[in-house]
XYZ file of C-alpha atoms in Angstrom:
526
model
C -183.153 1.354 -159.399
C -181.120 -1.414 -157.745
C -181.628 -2.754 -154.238
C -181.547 -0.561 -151.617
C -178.441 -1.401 -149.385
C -177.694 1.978 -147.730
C -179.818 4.488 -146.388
C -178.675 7.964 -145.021
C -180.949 9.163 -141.995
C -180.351 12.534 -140.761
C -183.544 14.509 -138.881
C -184.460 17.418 -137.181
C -188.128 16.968 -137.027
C -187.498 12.687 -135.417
C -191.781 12.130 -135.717
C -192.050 8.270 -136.956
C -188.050 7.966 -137.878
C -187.673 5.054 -135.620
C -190.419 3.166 -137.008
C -188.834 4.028 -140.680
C -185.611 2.976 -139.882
C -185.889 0.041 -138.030
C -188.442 -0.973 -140.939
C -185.071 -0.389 -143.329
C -182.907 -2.258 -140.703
C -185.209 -5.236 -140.733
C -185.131 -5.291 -144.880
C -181.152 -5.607 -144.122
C -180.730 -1.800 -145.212
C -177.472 -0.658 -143.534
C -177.957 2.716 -141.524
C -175.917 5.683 -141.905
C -176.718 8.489 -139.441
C -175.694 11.975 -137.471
C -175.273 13.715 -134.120
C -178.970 13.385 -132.485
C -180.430 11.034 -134.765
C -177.738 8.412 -134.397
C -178.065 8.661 -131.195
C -181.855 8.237 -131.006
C -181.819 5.342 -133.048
C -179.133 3.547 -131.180
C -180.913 3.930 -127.877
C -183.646 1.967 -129.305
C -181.903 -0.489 -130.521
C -180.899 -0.089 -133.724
C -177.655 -0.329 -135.410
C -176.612 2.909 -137.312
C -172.874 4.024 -138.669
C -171.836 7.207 -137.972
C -171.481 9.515 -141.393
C -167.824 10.378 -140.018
C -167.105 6.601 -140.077
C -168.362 6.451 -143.668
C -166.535 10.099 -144.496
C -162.799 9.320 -142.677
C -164.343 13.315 -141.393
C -165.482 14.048 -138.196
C -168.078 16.912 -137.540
C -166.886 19.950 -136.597
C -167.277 23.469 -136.046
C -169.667 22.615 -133.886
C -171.942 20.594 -136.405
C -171.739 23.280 -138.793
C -169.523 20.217 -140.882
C -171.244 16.793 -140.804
C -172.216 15.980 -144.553
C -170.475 18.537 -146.902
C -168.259 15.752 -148.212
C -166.902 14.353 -151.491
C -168.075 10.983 -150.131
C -171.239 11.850 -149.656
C -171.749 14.185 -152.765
C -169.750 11.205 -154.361
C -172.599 8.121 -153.341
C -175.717 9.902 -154.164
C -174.439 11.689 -157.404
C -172.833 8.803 -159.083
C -175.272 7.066 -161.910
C -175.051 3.476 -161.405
C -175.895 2.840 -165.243
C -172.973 4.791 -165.910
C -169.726 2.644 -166.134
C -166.954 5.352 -165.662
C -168.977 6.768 -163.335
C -168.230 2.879 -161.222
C -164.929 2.900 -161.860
C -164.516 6.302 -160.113
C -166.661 4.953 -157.519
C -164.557 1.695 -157.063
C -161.201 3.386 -157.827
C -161.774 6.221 -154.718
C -163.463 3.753 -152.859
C -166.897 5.764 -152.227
C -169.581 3.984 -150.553
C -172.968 4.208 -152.546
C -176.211 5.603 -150.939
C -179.531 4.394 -152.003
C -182.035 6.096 -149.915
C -181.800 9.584 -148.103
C -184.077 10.533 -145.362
C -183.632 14.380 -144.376
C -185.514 17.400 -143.150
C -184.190 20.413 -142.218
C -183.745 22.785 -139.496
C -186.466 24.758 -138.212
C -185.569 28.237 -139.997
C -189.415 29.425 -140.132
C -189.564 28.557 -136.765
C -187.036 29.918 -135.495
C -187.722 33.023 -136.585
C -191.099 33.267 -134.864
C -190.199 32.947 -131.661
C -190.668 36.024 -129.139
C -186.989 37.911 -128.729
C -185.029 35.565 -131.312
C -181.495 36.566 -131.843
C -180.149 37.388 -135.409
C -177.278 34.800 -134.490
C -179.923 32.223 -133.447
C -181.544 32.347 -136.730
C -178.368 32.547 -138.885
C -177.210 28.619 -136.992
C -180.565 27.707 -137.945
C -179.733 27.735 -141.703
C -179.116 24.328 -142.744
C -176.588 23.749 -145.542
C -175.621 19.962 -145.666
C -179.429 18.964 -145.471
C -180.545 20.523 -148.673
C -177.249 20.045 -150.381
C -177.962 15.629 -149.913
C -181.395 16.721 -150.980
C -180.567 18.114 -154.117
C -178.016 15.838 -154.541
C -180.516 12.429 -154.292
C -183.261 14.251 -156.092
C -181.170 15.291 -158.984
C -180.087 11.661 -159.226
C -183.346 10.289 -158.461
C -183.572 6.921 -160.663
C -181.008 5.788 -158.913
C -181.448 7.242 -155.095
C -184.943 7.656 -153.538
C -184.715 10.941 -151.478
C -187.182 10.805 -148.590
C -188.335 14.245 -146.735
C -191.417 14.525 -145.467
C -192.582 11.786 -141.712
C -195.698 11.546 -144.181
C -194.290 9.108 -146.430
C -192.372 6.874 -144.215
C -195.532 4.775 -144.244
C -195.785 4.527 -147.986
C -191.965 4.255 -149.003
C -191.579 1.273 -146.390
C -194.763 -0.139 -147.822
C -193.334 -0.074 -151.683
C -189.667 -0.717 -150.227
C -190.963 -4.513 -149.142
C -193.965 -5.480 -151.754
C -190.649 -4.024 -154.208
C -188.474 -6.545 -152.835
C -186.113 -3.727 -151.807
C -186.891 -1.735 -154.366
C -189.026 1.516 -155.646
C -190.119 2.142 -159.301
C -189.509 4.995 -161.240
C -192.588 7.247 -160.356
C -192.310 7.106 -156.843
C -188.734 7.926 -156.907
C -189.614 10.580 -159.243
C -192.735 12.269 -156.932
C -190.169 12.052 -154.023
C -187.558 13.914 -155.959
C -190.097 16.668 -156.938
C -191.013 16.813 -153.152
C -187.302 17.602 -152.308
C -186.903 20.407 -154.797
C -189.855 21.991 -153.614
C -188.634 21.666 -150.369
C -185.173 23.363 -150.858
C -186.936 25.840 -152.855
C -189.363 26.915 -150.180
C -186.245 26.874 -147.321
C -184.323 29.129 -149.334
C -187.278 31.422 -150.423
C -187.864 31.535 -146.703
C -184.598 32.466 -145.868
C -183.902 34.911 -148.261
C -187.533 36.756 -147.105
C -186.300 37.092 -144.020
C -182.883 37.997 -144.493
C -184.525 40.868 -147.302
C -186.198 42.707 -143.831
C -182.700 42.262 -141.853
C -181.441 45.587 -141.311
C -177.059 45.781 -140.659
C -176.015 48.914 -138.484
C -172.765 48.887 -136.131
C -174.420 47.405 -133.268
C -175.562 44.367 -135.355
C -178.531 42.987 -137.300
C -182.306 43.340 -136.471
C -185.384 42.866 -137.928
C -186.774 46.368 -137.203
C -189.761 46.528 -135.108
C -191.371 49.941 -137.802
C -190.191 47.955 -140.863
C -191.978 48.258 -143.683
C -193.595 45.451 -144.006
C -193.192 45.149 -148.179
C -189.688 42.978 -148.515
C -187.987 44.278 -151.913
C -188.926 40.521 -153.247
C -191.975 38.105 -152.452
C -191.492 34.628 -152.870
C -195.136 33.118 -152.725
C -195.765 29.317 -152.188
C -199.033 27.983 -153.053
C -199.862 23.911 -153.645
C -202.991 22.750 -155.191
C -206.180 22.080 -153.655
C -208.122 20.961 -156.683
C -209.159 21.405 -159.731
C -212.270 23.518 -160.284
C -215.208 22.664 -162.768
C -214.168 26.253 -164.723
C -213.486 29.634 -163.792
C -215.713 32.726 -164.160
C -217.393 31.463 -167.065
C -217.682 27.854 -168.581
C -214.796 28.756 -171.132
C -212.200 29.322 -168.816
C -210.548 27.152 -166.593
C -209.710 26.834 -163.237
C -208.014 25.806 -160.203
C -207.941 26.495 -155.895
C -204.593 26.889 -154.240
C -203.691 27.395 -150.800
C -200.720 28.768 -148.801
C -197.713 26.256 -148.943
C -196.589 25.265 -145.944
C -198.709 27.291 -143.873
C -201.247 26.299 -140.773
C -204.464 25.782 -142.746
C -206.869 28.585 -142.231
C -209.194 30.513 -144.020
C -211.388 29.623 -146.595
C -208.244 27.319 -148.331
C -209.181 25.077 -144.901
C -212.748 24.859 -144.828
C -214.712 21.894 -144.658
C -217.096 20.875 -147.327
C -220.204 18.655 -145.476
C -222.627 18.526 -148.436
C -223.586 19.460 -151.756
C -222.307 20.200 -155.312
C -218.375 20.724 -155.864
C -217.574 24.671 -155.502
C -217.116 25.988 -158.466
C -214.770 29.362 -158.611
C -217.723 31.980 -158.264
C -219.211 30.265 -154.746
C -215.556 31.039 -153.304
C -215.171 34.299 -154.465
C -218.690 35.007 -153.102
C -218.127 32.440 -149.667
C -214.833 34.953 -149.240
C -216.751 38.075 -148.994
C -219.529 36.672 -147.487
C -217.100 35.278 -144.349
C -214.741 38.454 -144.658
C -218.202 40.592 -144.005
C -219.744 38.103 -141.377
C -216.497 37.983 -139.230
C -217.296 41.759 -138.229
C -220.051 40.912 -135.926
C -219.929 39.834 -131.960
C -223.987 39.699 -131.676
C -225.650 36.802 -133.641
C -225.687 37.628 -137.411
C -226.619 36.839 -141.343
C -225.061 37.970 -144.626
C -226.584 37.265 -147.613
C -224.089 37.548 -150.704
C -224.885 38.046 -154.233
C -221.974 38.554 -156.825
C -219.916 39.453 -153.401
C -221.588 42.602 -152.647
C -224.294 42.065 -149.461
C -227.492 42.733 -150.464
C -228.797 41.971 -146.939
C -227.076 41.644 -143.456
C -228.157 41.966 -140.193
C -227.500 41.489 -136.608
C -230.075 39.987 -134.286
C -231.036 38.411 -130.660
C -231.465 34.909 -132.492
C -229.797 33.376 -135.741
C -232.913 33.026 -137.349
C -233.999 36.391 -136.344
C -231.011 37.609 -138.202
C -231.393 35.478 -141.054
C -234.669 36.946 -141.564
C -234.013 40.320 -141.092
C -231.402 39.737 -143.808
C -233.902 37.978 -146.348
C -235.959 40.804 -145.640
C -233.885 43.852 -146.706
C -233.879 42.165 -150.679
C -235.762 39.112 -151.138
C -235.301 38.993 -154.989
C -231.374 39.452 -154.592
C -231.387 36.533 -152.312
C -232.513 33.887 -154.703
C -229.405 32.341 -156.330
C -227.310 34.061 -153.291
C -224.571 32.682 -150.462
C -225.729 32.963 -146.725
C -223.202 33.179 -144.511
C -223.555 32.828 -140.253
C -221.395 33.952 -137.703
C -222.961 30.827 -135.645
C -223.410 27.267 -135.740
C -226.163 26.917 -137.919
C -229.388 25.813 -135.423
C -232.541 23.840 -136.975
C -234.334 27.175 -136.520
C -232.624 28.749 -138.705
C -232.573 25.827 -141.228
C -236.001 25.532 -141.900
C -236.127 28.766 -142.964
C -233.002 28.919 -144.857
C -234.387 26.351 -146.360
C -237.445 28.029 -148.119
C -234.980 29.775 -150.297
C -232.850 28.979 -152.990
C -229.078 28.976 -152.297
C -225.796 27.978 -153.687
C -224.414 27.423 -150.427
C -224.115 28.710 -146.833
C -221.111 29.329 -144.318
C -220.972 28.882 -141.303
C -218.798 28.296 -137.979
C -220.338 25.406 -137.958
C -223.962 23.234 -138.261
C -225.814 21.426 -135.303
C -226.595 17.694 -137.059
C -230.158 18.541 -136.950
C -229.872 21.618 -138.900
C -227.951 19.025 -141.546
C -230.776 16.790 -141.537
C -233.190 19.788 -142.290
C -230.583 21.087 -145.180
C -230.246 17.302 -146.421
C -233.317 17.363 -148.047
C -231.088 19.966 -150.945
C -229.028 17.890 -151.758
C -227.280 20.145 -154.101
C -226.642 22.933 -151.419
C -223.312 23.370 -150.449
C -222.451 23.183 -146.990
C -219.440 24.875 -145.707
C -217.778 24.820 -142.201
C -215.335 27.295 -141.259
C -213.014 28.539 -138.914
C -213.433 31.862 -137.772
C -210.041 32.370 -135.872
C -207.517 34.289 -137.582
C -204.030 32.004 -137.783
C -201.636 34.887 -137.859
C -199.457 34.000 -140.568
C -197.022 35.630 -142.250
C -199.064 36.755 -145.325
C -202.274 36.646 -143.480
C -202.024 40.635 -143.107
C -201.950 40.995 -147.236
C -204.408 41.093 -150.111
C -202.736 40.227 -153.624
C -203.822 41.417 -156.900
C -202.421 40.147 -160.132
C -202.171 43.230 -162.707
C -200.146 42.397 -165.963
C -196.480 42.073 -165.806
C -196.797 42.439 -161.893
C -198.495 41.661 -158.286
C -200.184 44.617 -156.249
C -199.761 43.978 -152.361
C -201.597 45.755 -149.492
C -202.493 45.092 -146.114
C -205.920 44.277 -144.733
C -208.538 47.348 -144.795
C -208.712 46.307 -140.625
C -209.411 49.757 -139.130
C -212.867 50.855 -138.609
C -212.350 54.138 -137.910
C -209.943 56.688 -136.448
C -210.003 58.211 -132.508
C -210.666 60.941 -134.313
C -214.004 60.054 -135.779
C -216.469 63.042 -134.721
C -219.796 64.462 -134.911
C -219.776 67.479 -137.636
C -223.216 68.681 -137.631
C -225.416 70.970 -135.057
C -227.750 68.200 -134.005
C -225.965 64.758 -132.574
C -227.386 61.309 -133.665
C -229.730 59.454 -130.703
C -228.253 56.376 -129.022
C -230.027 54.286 -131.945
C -228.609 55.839 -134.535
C -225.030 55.596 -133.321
C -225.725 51.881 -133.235
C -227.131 51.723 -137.073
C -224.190 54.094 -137.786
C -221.497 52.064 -136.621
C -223.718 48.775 -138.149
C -223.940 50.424 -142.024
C -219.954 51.605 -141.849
C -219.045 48.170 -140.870
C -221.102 46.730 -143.981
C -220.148 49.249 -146.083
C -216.246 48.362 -145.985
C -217.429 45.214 -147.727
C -219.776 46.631 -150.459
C -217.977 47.809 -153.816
C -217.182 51.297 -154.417
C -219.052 53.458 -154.591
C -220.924 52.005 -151.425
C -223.813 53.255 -149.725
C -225.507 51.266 -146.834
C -228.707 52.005 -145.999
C -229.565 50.481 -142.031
C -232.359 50.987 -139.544
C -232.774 48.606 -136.420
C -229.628 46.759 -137.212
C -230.033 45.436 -140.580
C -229.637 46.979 -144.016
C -232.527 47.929 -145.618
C -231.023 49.239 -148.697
C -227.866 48.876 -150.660
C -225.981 51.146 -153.810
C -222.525 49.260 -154.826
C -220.463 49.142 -157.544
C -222.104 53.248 -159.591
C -219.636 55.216 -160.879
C -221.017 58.002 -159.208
C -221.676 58.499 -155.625
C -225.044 60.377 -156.233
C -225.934 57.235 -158.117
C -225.128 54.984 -155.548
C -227.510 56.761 -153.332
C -230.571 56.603 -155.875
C -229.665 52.958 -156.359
C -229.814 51.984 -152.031
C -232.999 53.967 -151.837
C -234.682 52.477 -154.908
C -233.932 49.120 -153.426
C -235.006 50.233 -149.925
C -236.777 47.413 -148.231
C -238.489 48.879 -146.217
C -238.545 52.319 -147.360
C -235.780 54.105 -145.649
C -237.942 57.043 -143.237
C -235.733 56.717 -140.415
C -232.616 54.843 -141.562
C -229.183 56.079 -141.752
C -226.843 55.574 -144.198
C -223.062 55.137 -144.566
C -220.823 55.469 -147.475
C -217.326 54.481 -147.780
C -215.661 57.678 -149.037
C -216.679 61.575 -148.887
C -219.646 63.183 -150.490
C -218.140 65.471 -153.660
C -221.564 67.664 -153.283
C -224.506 67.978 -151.935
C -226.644 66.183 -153.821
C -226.301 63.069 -152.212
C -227.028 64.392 -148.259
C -230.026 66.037 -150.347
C -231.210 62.825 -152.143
C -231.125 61.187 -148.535
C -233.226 63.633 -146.681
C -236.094 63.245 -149.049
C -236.107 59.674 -148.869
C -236.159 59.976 -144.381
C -232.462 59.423 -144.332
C -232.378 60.966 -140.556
C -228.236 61.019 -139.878
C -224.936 59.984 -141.981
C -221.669 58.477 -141.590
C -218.790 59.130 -143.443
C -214.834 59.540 -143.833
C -215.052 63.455 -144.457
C -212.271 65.431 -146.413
C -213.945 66.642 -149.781
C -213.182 70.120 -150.658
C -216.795 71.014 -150.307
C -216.831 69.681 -146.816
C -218.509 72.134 -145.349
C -221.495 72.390 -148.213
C -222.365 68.814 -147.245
C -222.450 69.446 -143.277
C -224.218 72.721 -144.216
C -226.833 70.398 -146.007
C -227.272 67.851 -143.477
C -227.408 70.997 -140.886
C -230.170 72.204 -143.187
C -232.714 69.040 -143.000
C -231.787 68.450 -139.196
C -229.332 65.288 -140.056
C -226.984 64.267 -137.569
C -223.283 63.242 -139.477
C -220.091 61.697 -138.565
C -216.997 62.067 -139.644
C -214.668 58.818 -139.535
C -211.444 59.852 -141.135
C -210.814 56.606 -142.802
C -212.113 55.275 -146.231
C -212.875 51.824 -147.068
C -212.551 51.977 -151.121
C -213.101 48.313 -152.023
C -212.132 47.689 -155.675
């Protein structure tokens, strides 16, 4: 590109555009500005044109008018390698521009706030912003197009070792930049506007909408490349939400160990998902992201161990996930067992000296809190051709959740109850949870049948199960499975209730002197 002589500034979001624009004024850059910007930058001393002075235009309709102008359109479009495109330039006497610095107005933001006006967030639609942005980016070899307070640093850097100048590839990664920000303003806008409803007494966002918009527009930017996918032939790659407050597992911090590879954060997901559902100090223990221990406890390392307890064998290889900072207690004997990694809220620096010694394990630190966002309240599924949306399995279970059976479960049992159904929303269908002093001491995921399922959590019963309950995440088809139970000490039964044969199940549990609740919700997990 040639020098740059001009440079178009016009902000909403002012972080660090002094600094960039007196570091263009000082290179001898001439400054062309609007409304609040210009204003900013001439109360600090320095010198910027007005865009209407460089138009023959003044803004009107109340701002609505500042840059929509041939002029404009006419300086950053025009390819100075092109000779009629100079004559035009010269013969209409338009006034090249080298550099554009814009962002844009707060739609997203606007939009969140409590009580917001449809009329509010209709002004907050910028139109000249991305128009110079698409106009600079298109014709980026010739005009560097600036959007982002992030790079004011680097693009003053390469403007002065450049000798006023930029090479190709950063003019190019800036013009990608700008695309994806127009891109992302009008996907955001056109979300929105998809959940307006128009009556006669104006538009709303209605407070019961349903909260599927006829079209998603989902923006996700790169985290990193991962080592493969699944399995060593396939490869792979972790994305988070675009433009989004990091949260989540996308924001987690890595402290030690071996690069994730795609499996550890599909298992670290349900590990935190599950470990998130406790208050009292607790353990997960994930393998292939079904829980094959979990517990809650007085201590973290009580919990831990209760976990390693309920399947020993399953641990090895597994992902441990805390609803604690990690202590040095609880490190030494995490320790004793191999581990791809372990979760956490966070890890006291003498539990990292303990865990140091692996220096393969992988060490994660994550926030617990919930951000709220927009798509936070989804889980996407890609089928082919298509994208299945639903919100978050978040209710436990109904007000109407109710004792079915003669005999009512003890105070102990309604806390090992309420423990397995909480587990069992996080083991694969068909789930049963086997739990007795708040742990699990047996787990069935993933059978096609439900009797199966049962077989399978009392086979694996660690302890054997004479006094546990046990929870599953949909109804009993027969009786078979409340029979199963009893003869393993199975003593009372939650579940969502509404099979057909209803009442042959609570006559079975009747039978063997179960107690059995009925939820009313299922927690399917797929």
């Amino acid at each position: 590109m040639r020098r740059i002589e001009r440079a178009l500034i016009s902000v909403y979001e002012k972080t660090g555009v002094v600094d960039f624009a007196r570091g263009l004024a000082d290179m001898k850059v001439e400054i062309v500005s609007t409304g609040g910007t210009a204003k900013l930058l001439a109360s600090n001393g320095i010198p910027a044109r007005e865009v209407a002075d460089l138009t023959g235009f003044p803004e009107i309709l109340d701002g609505r008018v500042k840059t929509i102008n041939p002029r404009i359109a006419s300086g950053l479009l025009a390819i100075r390698d092109n000779a009629e495109h100079m004559r035009q330039v010269r013969e209409h006497n338009v006034p090249l521009i080298d550099l554009v610095c814009v962002n844009l107005y707060p739609f997203v933001q606007t939009t969140r706030k409590p009580g917001v006006q449809f009329e509010e967030v209709i002004e907050n639609i910028d139109i000249g912003g991305p128009s110079m942005l698409r106009a600079a980016a298109k014709n980026f070899q010739d005009v560097a197009v600036v959007t982002s307070p992030a790079d004011y640093d680097r693009v003053l850097r390469a403007f002065q070792t450049g000798n006023g100048r930029l090479d190709t590839s950063l003019l190019f990664e800036l013009a990608r930049k700008a695309f994806l920000s127009t891109a992302r303003y009008d996907a955001q806008i056109s979300q929105y506007l998809s959940r307006v409803e128009p009556s006669d007494a104006g538009f709303r966002v209605p407070r019961d909408e349903n909260p599927f918009p006829p079209n998603i527009f989902m923006d996700f930017e790169k985290i990193t490349d991962l080592r493969y996918g699944e399995n060593p032939h396939q490869k792979a790659s972790f994305y988070r939400w675009g433009e989004q407050s990091p949260h989540g597992l996308a924001s987690a911090r890595q402290l030690q160990g071996k690069e994730l590879s795609y499996n550890n954060i599909v298992d670290l997901e349900a590990a935190w998902n599950l470990i998130r559902e406790f208050n009292d100090p607790a353990c997960c223990i994930i393998k292939h992201t079904n829980p094959c221990g979990t517990a809650v406890a007085r201590s973290l390392r009580e919990a831990y161990l209760k976990a390693f307890e309920a399947d020993p064998i399953s641990a090895f290889g597994s992902i441990i996930a805390l609803n604690r900072t990690m202590d040095r207690e609880t490190a030494i004997e995490a320790a004793k067992l191999f581990v791809e990694a372990i979760i956490a809220p966070g890890f006291e620096s003498a539990a990292i000296e303990v865990l140091g010694a692996k220096k393969n394990l992988r060490i994660i630190a994550a926030d617990p809190k919930e951000q709220g966002q927009d798509w936070a309240r989804f889980e996407i599924r890609r089928v082919t051709g298509g994208v299945l949306l639903q919100t978050m399995d978040d209710l436990l279970m109904n007000p109407e959740t109710r004792v079915v059976t003669n005999r009512q479960p003890t105070e102990r049992e309604k806390a090992d109850l309420e423990f397995a159904w909480r587990v069992a929303k996080h083991v694969k269908s068909n789930a049963i949870v086997l739990a007795e002093g708040g742990r699990t001491v047996g787990v069935g995921a993933g059978q096609m049948s439900r009797v199966d399922s049962v077989k399978l959590s009392i086979q694996k019963a660690s302890p054997a199960p004479q006094g546990a309950v046990m929870a599953s995440d949909a109804f009993f088809p027969f009786r078979d499975s409340i029979d199963e139970a009893a003869k393993a000490g199975i003593t009372a039964i939650i579940e969502p209730g509404g099979s057909v044969r209803d009442g042959e199940v609570i006559e079975a549990a009747n039978e063997h002197g179960m107690a059995m609740v009925f939820t009313g919700v299922r927690h399917f997990k797929h």
